[in-house]
GROMACS .gro file of N, CA and C in nm:
model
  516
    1UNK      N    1   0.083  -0.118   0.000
    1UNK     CA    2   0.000   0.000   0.000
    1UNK      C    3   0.087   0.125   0.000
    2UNK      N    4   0.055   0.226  -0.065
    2UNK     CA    5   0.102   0.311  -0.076
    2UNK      C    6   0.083   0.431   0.042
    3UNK      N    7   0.131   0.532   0.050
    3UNK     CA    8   0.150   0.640   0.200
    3UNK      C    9  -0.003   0.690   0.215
    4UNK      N   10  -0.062   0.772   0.055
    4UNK     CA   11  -0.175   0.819   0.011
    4UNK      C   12  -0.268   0.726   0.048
    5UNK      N   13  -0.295   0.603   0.022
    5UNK     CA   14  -0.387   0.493   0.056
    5UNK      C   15  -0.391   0.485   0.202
    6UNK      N   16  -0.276   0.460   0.272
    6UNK     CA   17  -0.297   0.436   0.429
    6UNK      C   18  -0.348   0.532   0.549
    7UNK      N   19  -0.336   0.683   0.486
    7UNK     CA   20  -0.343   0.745   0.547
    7UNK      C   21  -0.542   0.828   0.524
    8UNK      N   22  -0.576   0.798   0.391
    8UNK     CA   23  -0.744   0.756   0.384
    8UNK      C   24  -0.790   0.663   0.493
    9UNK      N   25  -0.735   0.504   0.475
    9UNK     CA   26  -0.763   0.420   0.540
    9UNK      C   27  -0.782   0.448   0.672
   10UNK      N   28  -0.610   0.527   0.734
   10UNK     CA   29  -0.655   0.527   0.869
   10UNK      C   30  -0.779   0.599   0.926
   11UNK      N   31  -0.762   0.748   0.868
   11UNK     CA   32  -0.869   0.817   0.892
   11UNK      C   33  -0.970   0.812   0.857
   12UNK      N   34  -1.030   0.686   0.775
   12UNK     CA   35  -1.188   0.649   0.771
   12UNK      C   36  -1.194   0.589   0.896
   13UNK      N   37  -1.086   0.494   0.959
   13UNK     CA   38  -1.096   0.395   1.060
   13UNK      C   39  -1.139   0.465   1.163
   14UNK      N   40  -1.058   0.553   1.194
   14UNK     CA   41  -1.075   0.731   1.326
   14UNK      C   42  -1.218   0.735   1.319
   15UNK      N   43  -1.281   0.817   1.180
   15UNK     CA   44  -1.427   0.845   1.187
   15UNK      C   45  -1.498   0.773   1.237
   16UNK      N   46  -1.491   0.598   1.193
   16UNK     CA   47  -1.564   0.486   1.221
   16UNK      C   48  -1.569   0.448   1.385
   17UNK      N   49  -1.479   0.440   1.440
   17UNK     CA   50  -1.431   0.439   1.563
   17UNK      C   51  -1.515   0.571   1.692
   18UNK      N   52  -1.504   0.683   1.617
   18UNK     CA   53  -1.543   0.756   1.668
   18UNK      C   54  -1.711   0.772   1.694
   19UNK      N   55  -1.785   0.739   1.537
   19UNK     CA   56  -1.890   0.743   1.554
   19UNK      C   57  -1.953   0.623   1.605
   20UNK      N   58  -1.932   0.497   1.587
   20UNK     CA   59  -1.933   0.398   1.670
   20UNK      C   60  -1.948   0.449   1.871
   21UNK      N   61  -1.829   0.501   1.884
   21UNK     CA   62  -1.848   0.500   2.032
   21UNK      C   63  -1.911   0.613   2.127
   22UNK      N   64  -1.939   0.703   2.029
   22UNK     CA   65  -2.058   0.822   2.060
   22UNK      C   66  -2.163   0.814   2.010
   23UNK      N   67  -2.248   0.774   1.921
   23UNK     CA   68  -2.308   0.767   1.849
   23UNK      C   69  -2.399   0.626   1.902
   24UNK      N   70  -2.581   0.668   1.872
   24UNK     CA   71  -2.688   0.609   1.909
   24UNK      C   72  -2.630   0.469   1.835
   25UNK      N   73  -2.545   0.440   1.744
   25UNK     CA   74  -2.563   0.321   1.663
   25UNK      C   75  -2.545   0.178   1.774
   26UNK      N   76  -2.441   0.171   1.854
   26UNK     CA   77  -2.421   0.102   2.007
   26UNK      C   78  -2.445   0.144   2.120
   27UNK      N   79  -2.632   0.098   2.148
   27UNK     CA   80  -2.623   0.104   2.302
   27UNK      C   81  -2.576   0.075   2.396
   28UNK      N   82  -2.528   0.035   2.385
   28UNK     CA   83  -2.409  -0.048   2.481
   28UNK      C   84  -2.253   0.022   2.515
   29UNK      N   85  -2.185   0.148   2.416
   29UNK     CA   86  -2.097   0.231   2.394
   29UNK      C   87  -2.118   0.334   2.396
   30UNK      N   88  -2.090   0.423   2.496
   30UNK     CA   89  -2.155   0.538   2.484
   30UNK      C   90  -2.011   0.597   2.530
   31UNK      N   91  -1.959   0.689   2.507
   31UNK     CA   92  -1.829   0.745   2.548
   31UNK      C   93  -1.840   0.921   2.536
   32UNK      N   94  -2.023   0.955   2.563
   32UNK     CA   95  -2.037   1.081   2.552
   32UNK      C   96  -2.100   1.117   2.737
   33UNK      N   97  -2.090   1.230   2.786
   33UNK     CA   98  -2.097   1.242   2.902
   33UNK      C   99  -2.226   1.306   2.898
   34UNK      N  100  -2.362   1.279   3.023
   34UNK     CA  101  -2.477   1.323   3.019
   34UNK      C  102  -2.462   1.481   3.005
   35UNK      N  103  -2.596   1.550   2.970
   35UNK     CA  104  -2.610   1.677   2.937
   35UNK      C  105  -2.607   1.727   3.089
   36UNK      N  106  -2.600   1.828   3.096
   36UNK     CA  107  -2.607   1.930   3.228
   36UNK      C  108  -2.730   1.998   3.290
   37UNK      N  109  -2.797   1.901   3.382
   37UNK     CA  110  -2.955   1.881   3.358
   37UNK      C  111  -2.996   2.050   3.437
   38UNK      N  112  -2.928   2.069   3.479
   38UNK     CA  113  -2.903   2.179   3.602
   38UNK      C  114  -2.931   2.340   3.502
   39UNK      N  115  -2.863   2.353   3.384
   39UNK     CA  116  -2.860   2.472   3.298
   39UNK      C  117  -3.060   2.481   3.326
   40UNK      N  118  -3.099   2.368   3.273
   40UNK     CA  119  -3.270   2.450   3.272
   40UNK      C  120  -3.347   2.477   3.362
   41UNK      N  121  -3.279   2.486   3.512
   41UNK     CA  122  -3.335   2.545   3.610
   41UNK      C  123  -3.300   2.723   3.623
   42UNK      N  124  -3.172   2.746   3.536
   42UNK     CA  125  -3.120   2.907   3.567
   42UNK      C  126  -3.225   2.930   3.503
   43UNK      N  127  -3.317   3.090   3.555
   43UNK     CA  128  -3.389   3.169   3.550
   43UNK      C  129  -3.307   3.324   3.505
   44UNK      N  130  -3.333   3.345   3.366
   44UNK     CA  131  -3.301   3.505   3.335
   44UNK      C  132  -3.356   3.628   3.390
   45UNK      N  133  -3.299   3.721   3.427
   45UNK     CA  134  -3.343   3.858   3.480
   45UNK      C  135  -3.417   3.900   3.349
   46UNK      N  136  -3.360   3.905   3.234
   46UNK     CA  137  -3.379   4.014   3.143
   46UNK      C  138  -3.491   3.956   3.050
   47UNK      N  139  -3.585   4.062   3.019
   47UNK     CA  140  -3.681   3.991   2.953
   47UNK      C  141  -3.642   3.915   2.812
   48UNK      N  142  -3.531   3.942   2.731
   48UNK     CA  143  -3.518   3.901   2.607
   48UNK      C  144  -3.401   3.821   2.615
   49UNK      N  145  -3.461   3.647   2.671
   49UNK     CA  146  -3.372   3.574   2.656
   49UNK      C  147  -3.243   3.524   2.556
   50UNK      N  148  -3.294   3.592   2.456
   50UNK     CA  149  -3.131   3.582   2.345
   50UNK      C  150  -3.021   3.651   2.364
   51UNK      N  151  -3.035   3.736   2.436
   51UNK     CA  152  -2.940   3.845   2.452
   51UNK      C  153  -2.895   3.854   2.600
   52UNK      N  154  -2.898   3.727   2.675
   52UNK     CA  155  -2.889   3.700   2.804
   52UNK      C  156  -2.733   3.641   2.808
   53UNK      N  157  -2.630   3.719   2.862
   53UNK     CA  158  -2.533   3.617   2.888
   53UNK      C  159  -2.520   3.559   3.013
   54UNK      N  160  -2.445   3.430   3.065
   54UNK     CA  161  -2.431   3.356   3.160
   54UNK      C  162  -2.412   3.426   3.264
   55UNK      N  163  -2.379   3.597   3.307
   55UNK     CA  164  -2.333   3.680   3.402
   55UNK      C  165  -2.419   3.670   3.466
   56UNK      N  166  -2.582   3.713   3.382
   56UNK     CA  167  -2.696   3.732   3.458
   56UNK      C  168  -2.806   3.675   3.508
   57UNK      N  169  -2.753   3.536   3.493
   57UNK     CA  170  -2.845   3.436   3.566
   57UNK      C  171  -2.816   3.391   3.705
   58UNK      N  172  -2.923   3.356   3.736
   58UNK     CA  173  -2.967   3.357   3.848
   58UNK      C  174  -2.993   3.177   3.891
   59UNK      N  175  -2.928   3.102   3.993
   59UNK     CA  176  -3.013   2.959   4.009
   59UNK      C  177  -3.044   2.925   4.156
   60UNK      N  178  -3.210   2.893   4.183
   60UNK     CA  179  -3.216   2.939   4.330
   60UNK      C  180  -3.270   2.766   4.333
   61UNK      N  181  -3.262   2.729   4.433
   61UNK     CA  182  -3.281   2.567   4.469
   61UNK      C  183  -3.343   2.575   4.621
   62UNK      N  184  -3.480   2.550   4.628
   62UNK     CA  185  -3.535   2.505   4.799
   62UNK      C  186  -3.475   2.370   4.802
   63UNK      N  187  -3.376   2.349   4.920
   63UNK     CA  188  -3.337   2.262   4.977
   63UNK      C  189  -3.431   2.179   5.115
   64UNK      N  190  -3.462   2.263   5.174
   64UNK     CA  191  -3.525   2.214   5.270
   64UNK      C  192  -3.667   2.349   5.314
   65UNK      N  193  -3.760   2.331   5.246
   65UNK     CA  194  -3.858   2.365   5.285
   65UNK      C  195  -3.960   2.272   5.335
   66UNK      N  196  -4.018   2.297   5.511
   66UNK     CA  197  -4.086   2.165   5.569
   66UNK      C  198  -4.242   2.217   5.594
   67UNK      N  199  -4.270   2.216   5.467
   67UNK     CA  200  -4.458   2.301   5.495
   67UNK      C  201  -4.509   2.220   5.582
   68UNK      N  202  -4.491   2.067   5.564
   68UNK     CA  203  -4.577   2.024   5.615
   68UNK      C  204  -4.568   1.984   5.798
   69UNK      N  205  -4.417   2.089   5.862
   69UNK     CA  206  -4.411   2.086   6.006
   69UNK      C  207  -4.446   2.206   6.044
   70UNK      N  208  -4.510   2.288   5.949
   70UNK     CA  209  -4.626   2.399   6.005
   70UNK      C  210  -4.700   2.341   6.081
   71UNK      N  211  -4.718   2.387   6.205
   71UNK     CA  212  -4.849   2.313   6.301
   71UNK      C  213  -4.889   2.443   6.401
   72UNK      N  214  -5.036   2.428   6.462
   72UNK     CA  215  -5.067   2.502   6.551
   72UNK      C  216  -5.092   2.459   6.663
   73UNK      N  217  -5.053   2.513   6.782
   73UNK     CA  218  -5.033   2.428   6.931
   73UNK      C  219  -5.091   2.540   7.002
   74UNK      N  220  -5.246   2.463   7.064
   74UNK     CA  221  -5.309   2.532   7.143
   74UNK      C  222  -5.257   2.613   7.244
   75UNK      N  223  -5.284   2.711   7.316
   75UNK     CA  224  -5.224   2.835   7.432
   75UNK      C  225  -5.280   2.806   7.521
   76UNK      N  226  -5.438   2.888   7.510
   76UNK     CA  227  -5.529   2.878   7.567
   76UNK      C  228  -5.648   2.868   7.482
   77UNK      N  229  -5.739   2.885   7.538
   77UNK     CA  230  -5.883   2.898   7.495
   77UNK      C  231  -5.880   3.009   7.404
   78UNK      N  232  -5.864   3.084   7.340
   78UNK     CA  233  -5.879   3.195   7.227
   78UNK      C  234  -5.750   3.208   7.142
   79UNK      N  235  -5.626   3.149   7.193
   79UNK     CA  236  -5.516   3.182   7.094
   79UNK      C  237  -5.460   3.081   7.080
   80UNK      N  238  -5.391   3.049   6.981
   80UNK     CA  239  -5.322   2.955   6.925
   80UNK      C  240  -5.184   2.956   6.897
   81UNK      N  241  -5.053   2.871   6.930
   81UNK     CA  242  -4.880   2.950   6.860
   81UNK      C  243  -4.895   2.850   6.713
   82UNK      N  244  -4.851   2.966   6.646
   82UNK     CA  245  -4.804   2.917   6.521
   82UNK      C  246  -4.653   2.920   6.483
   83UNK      N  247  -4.644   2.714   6.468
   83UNK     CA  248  -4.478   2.733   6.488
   83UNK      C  249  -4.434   2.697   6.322
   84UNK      N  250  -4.367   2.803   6.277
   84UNK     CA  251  -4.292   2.785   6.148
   84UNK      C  252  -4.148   2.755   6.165
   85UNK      N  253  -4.125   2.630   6.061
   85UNK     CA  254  -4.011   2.564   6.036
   85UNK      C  255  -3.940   2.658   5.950
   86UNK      N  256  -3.811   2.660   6.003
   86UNK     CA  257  -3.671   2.706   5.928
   86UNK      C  258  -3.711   2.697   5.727
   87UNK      N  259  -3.646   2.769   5.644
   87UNK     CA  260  -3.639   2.687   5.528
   87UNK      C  261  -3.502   2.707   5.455
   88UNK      N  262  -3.425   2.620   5.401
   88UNK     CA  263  -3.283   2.631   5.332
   88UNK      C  264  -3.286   2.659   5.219
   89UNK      N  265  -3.275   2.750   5.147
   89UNK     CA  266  -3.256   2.775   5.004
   89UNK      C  267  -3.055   2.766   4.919
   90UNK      N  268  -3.086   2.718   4.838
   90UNK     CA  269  -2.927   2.688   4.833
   90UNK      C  270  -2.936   2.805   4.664
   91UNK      N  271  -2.834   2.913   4.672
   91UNK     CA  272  -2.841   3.041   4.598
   91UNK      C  273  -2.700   3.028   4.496
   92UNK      N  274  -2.702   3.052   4.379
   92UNK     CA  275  -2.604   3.113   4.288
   92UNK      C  276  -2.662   3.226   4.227
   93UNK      N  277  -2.582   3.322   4.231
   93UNK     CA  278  -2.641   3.451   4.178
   93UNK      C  279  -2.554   3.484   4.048
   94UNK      N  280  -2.546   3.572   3.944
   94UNK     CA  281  -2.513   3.579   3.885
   94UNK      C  282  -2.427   3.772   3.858
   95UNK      N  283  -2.463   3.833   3.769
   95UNK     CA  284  -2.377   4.009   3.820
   95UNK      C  285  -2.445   4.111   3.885
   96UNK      N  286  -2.612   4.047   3.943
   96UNK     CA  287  -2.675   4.174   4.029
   96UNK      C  288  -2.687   4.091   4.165
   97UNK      N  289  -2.757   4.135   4.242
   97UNK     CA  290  -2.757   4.116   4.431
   97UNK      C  291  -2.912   4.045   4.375
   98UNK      N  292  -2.947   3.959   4.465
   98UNK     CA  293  -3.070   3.869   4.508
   98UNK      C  294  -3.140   3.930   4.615
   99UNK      N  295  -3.287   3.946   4.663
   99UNK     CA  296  -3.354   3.892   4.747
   99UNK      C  297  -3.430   3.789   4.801
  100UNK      N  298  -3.428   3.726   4.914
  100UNK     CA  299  -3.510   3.626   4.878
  100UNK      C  300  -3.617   3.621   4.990
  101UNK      N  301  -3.756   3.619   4.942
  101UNK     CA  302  -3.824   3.611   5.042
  101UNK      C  303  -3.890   3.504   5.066
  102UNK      N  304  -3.933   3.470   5.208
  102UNK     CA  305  -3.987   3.351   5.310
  102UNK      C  306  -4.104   3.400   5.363
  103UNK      N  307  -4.220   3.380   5.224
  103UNK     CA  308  -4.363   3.414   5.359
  103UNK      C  309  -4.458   3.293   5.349
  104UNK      N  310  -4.527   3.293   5.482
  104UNK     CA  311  -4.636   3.237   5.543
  104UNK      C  312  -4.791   3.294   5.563
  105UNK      N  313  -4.840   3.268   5.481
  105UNK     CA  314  -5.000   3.320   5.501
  105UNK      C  315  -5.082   3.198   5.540
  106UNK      N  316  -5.145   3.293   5.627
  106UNK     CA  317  -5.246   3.188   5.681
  106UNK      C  318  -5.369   3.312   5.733
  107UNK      N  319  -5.484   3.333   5.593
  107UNK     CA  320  -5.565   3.453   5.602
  107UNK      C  321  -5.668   3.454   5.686
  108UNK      N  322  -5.696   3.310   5.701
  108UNK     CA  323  -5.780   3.327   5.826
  108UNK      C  324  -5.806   3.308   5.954
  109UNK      N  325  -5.729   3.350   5.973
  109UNK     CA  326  -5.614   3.389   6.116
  109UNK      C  327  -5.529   3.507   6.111
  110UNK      N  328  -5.514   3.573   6.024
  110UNK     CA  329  -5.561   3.678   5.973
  110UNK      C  330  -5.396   3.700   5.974
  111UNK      N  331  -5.293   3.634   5.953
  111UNK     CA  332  -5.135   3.601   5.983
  111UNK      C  333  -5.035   3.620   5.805
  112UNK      N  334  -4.915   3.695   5.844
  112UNK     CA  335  -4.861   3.725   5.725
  112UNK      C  336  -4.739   3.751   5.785
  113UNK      N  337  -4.678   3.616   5.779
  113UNK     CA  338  -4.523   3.583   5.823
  113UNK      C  339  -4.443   3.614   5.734
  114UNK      N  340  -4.347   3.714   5.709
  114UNK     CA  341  -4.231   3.756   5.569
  114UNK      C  342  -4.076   3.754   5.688
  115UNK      N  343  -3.970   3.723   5.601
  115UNK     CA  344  -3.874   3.748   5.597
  115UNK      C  345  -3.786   3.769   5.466
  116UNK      N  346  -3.683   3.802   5.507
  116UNK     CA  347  -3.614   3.852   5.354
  116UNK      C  348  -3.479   3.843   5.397
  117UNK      N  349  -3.403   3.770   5.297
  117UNK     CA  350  -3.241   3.808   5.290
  117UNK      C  351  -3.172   3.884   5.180
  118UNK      N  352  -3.108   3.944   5.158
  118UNK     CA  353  -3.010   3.964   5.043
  118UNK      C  354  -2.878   3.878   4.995
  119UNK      N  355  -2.878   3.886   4.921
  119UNK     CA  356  -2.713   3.792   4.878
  119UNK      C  357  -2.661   3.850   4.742
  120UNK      N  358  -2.550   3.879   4.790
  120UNK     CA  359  -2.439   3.960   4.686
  120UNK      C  360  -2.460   3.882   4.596
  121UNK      N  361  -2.409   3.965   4.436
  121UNK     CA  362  -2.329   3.922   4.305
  121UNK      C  363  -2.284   3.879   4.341
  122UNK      N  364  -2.251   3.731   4.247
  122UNK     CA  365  -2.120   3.659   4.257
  122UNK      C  366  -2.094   3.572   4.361
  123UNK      N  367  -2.272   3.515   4.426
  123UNK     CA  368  -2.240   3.453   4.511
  123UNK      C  369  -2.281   3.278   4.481
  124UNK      N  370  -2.222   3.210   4.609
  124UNK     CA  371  -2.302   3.060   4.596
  124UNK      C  372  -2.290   3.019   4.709
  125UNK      N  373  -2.400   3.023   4.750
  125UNK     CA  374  -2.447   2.943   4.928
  125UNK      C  375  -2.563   2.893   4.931
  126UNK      N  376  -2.587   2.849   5.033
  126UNK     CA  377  -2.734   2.839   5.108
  126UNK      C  378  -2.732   2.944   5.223
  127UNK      N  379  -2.860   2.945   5.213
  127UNK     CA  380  -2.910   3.091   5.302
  127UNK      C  381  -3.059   3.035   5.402
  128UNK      N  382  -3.025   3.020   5.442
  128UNK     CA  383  -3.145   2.966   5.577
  128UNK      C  384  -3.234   3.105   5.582
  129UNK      N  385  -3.344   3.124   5.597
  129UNK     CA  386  -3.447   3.224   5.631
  129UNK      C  387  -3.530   3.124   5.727
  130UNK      N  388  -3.581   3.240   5.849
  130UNK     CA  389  -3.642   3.197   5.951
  130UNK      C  390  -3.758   3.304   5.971
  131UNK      N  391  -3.858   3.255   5.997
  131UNK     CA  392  -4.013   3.307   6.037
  131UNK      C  393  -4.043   3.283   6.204
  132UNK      N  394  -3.990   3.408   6.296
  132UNK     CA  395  -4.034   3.356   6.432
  132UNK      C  396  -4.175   3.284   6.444
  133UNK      N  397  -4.191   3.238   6.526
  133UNK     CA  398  -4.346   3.159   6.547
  133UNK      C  399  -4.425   3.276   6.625
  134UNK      N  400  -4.527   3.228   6.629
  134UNK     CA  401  -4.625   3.353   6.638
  134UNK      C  402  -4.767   3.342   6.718
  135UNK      N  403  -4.813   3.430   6.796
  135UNK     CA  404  -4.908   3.392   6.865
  135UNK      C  405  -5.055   3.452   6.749
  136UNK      N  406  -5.145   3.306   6.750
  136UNK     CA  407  -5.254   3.400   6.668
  136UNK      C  408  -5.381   3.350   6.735
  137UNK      N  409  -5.485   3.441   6.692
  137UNK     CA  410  -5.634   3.407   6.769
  137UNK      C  411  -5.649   3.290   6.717
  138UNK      N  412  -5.762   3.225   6.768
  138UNK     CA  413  -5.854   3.128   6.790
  138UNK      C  414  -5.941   3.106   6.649
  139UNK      N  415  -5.998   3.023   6.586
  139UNK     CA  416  -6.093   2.994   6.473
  139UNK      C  417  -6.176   2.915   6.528
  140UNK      N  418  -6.301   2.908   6.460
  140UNK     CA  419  -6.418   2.741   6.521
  140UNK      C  420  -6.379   2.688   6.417
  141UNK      N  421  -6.302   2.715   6.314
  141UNK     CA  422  -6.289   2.581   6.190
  141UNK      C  423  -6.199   2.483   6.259
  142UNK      N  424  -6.169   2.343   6.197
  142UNK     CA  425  -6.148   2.222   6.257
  142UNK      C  426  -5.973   2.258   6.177
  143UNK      N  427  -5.989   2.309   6.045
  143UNK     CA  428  -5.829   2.328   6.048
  143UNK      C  429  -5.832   2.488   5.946
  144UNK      N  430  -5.731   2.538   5.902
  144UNK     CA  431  -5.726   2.618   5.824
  144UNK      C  432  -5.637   2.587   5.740
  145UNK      N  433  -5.637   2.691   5.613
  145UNK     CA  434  -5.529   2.668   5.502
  145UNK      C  435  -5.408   2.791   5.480
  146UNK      N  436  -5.279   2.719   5.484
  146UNK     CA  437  -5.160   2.808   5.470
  146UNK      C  438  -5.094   2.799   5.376
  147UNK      N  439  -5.067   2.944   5.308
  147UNK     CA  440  -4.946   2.906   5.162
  147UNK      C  441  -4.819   2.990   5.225
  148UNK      N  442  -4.764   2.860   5.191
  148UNK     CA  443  -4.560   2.879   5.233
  148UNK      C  444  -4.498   2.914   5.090
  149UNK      N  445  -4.481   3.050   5.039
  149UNK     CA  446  -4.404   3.119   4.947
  149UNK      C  447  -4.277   3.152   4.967
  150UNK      N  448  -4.190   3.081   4.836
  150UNK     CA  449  -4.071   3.167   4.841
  150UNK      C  450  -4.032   3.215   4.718
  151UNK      N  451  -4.008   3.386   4.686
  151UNK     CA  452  -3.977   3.390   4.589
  151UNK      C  453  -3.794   3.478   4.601
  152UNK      N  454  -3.761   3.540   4.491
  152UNK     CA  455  -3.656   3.570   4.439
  152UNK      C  456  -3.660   3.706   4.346
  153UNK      N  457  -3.622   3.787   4.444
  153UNK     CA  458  -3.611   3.936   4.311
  153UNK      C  459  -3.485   3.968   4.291
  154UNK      N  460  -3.486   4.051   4.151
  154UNK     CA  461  -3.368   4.137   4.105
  154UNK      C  462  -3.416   4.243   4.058
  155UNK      N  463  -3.388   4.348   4.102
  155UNK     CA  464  -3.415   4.486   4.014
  155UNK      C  465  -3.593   4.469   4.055
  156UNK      N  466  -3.625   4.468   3.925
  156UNK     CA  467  -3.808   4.489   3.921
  156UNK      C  468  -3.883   4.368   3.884
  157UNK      N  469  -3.762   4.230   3.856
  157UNK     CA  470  -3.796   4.130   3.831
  157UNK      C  471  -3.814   3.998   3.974
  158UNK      N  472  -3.931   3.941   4.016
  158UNK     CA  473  -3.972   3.850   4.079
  158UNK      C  474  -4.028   3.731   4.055
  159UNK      N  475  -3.906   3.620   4.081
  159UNK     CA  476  -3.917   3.463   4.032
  159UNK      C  477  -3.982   3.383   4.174
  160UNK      N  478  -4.082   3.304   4.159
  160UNK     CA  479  -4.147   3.243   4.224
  160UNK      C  480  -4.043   3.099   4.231
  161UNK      N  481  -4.012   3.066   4.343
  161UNK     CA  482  -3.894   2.948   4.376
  161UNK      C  483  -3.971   2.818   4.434
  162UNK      N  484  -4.077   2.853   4.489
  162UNK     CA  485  -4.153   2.766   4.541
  162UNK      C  486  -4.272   2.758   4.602
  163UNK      N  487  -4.400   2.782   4.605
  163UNK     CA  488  -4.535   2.766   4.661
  163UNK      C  489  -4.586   2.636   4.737
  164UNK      N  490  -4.586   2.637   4.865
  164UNK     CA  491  -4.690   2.490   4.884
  164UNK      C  492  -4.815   2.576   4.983
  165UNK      N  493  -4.898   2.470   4.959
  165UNK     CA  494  -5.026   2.519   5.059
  165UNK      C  495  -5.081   2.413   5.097
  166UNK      N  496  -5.109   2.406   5.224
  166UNK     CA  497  -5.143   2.321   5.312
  166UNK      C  498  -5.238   2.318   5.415
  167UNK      N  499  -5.296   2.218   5.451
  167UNK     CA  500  -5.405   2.249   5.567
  167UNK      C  501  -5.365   2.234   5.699
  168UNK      N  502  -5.405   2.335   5.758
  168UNK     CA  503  -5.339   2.303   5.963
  168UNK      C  504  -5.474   2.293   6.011
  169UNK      N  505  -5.452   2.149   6.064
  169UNK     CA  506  -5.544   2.096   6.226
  169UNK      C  507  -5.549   2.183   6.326
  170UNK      N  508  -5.664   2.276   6.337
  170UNK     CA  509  -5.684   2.330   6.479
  170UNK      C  510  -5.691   2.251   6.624
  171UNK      N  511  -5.581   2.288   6.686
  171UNK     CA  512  -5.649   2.166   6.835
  171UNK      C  513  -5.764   2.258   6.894
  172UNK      N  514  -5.830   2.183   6.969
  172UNK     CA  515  -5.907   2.246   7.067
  172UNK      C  516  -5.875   2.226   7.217
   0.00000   0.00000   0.00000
């Protein structure tokens, strides 16, 4: 064989080789690494996602939000404590500052638990937000309903991170 011939040869062999071991043709060979499932949770600030670079995203993750250890523990006869659980949010921010807020409604009881943190540009943590517990009146309903919100602002823009709503057992 000549230099010209072997060096076709090899490099059909390369291609073959290559597409073989990336390529749907062998399930069994896969030598490509999964996609990065994580990119389609970042949330853009700017309304015109084409023109968004990687600076200005934002990726917020509830780690430990426990709606369902919202509970109400009788006092006395007319009031009730309402004890709210801690919640962990785990934060990457991108080139502006974050807020993040932690509220608790519970309207009929007439209750509107907020907290708020900030977190610099350029950051990546978890950020715990806490809702002291709270003394509230009395209801004759057997339980009521609470929504545990957390959202996420920048500038004039507000991303909803997580909603649950739940029913609390009144003791008597």
């Amino acid at each position: 064989m000549d230099i010209d011939h072997q060096c076709v040869v090899v490099t059909a062999l390369c291609i073959l080789l290559v597409t073989l071991a990336a390529g749907p043709l062998v399930p069994a060979i896969d030598a490509t690494e999964p996609a990065d499932e994580s990119v389609d949770l970042y949330t853009s600030f700017a309304g015109n996602e084409e023109s968004v670079s990687v600076d200005r995203q934002l990726f917020v993750s509830p780690t430990q939000v426990h709606a369902e250890n919202v509970s109400l523990e009788q006092t006395n006869s007319s009031s009730h404590r309402l004890e709210i659980p801690d919640a962990l949010v785990y934060v990457e921010t991108g080139a502006e500052p974050v807020v993040l807020t932690y509220r608790v409604s519970v309207p009929e009881l007439k209750y509107n638990g907020t907290t708020t943190s900030s977190v610099a540009a350029g950051t990546e943590k978890s950020v715990s937000l806490s809702i002291p517990d709270e003394q509230v009146q009395g209801t004759e309903n057997s339980s009521v309903e609470a929504t545990i919100t957390i959202t996420a602002e920048s500038g004039d823009n507000e991303f909803p991170v997580t909603t649950e709503t739940i029913q609390l057992e009144v003791p008597e």
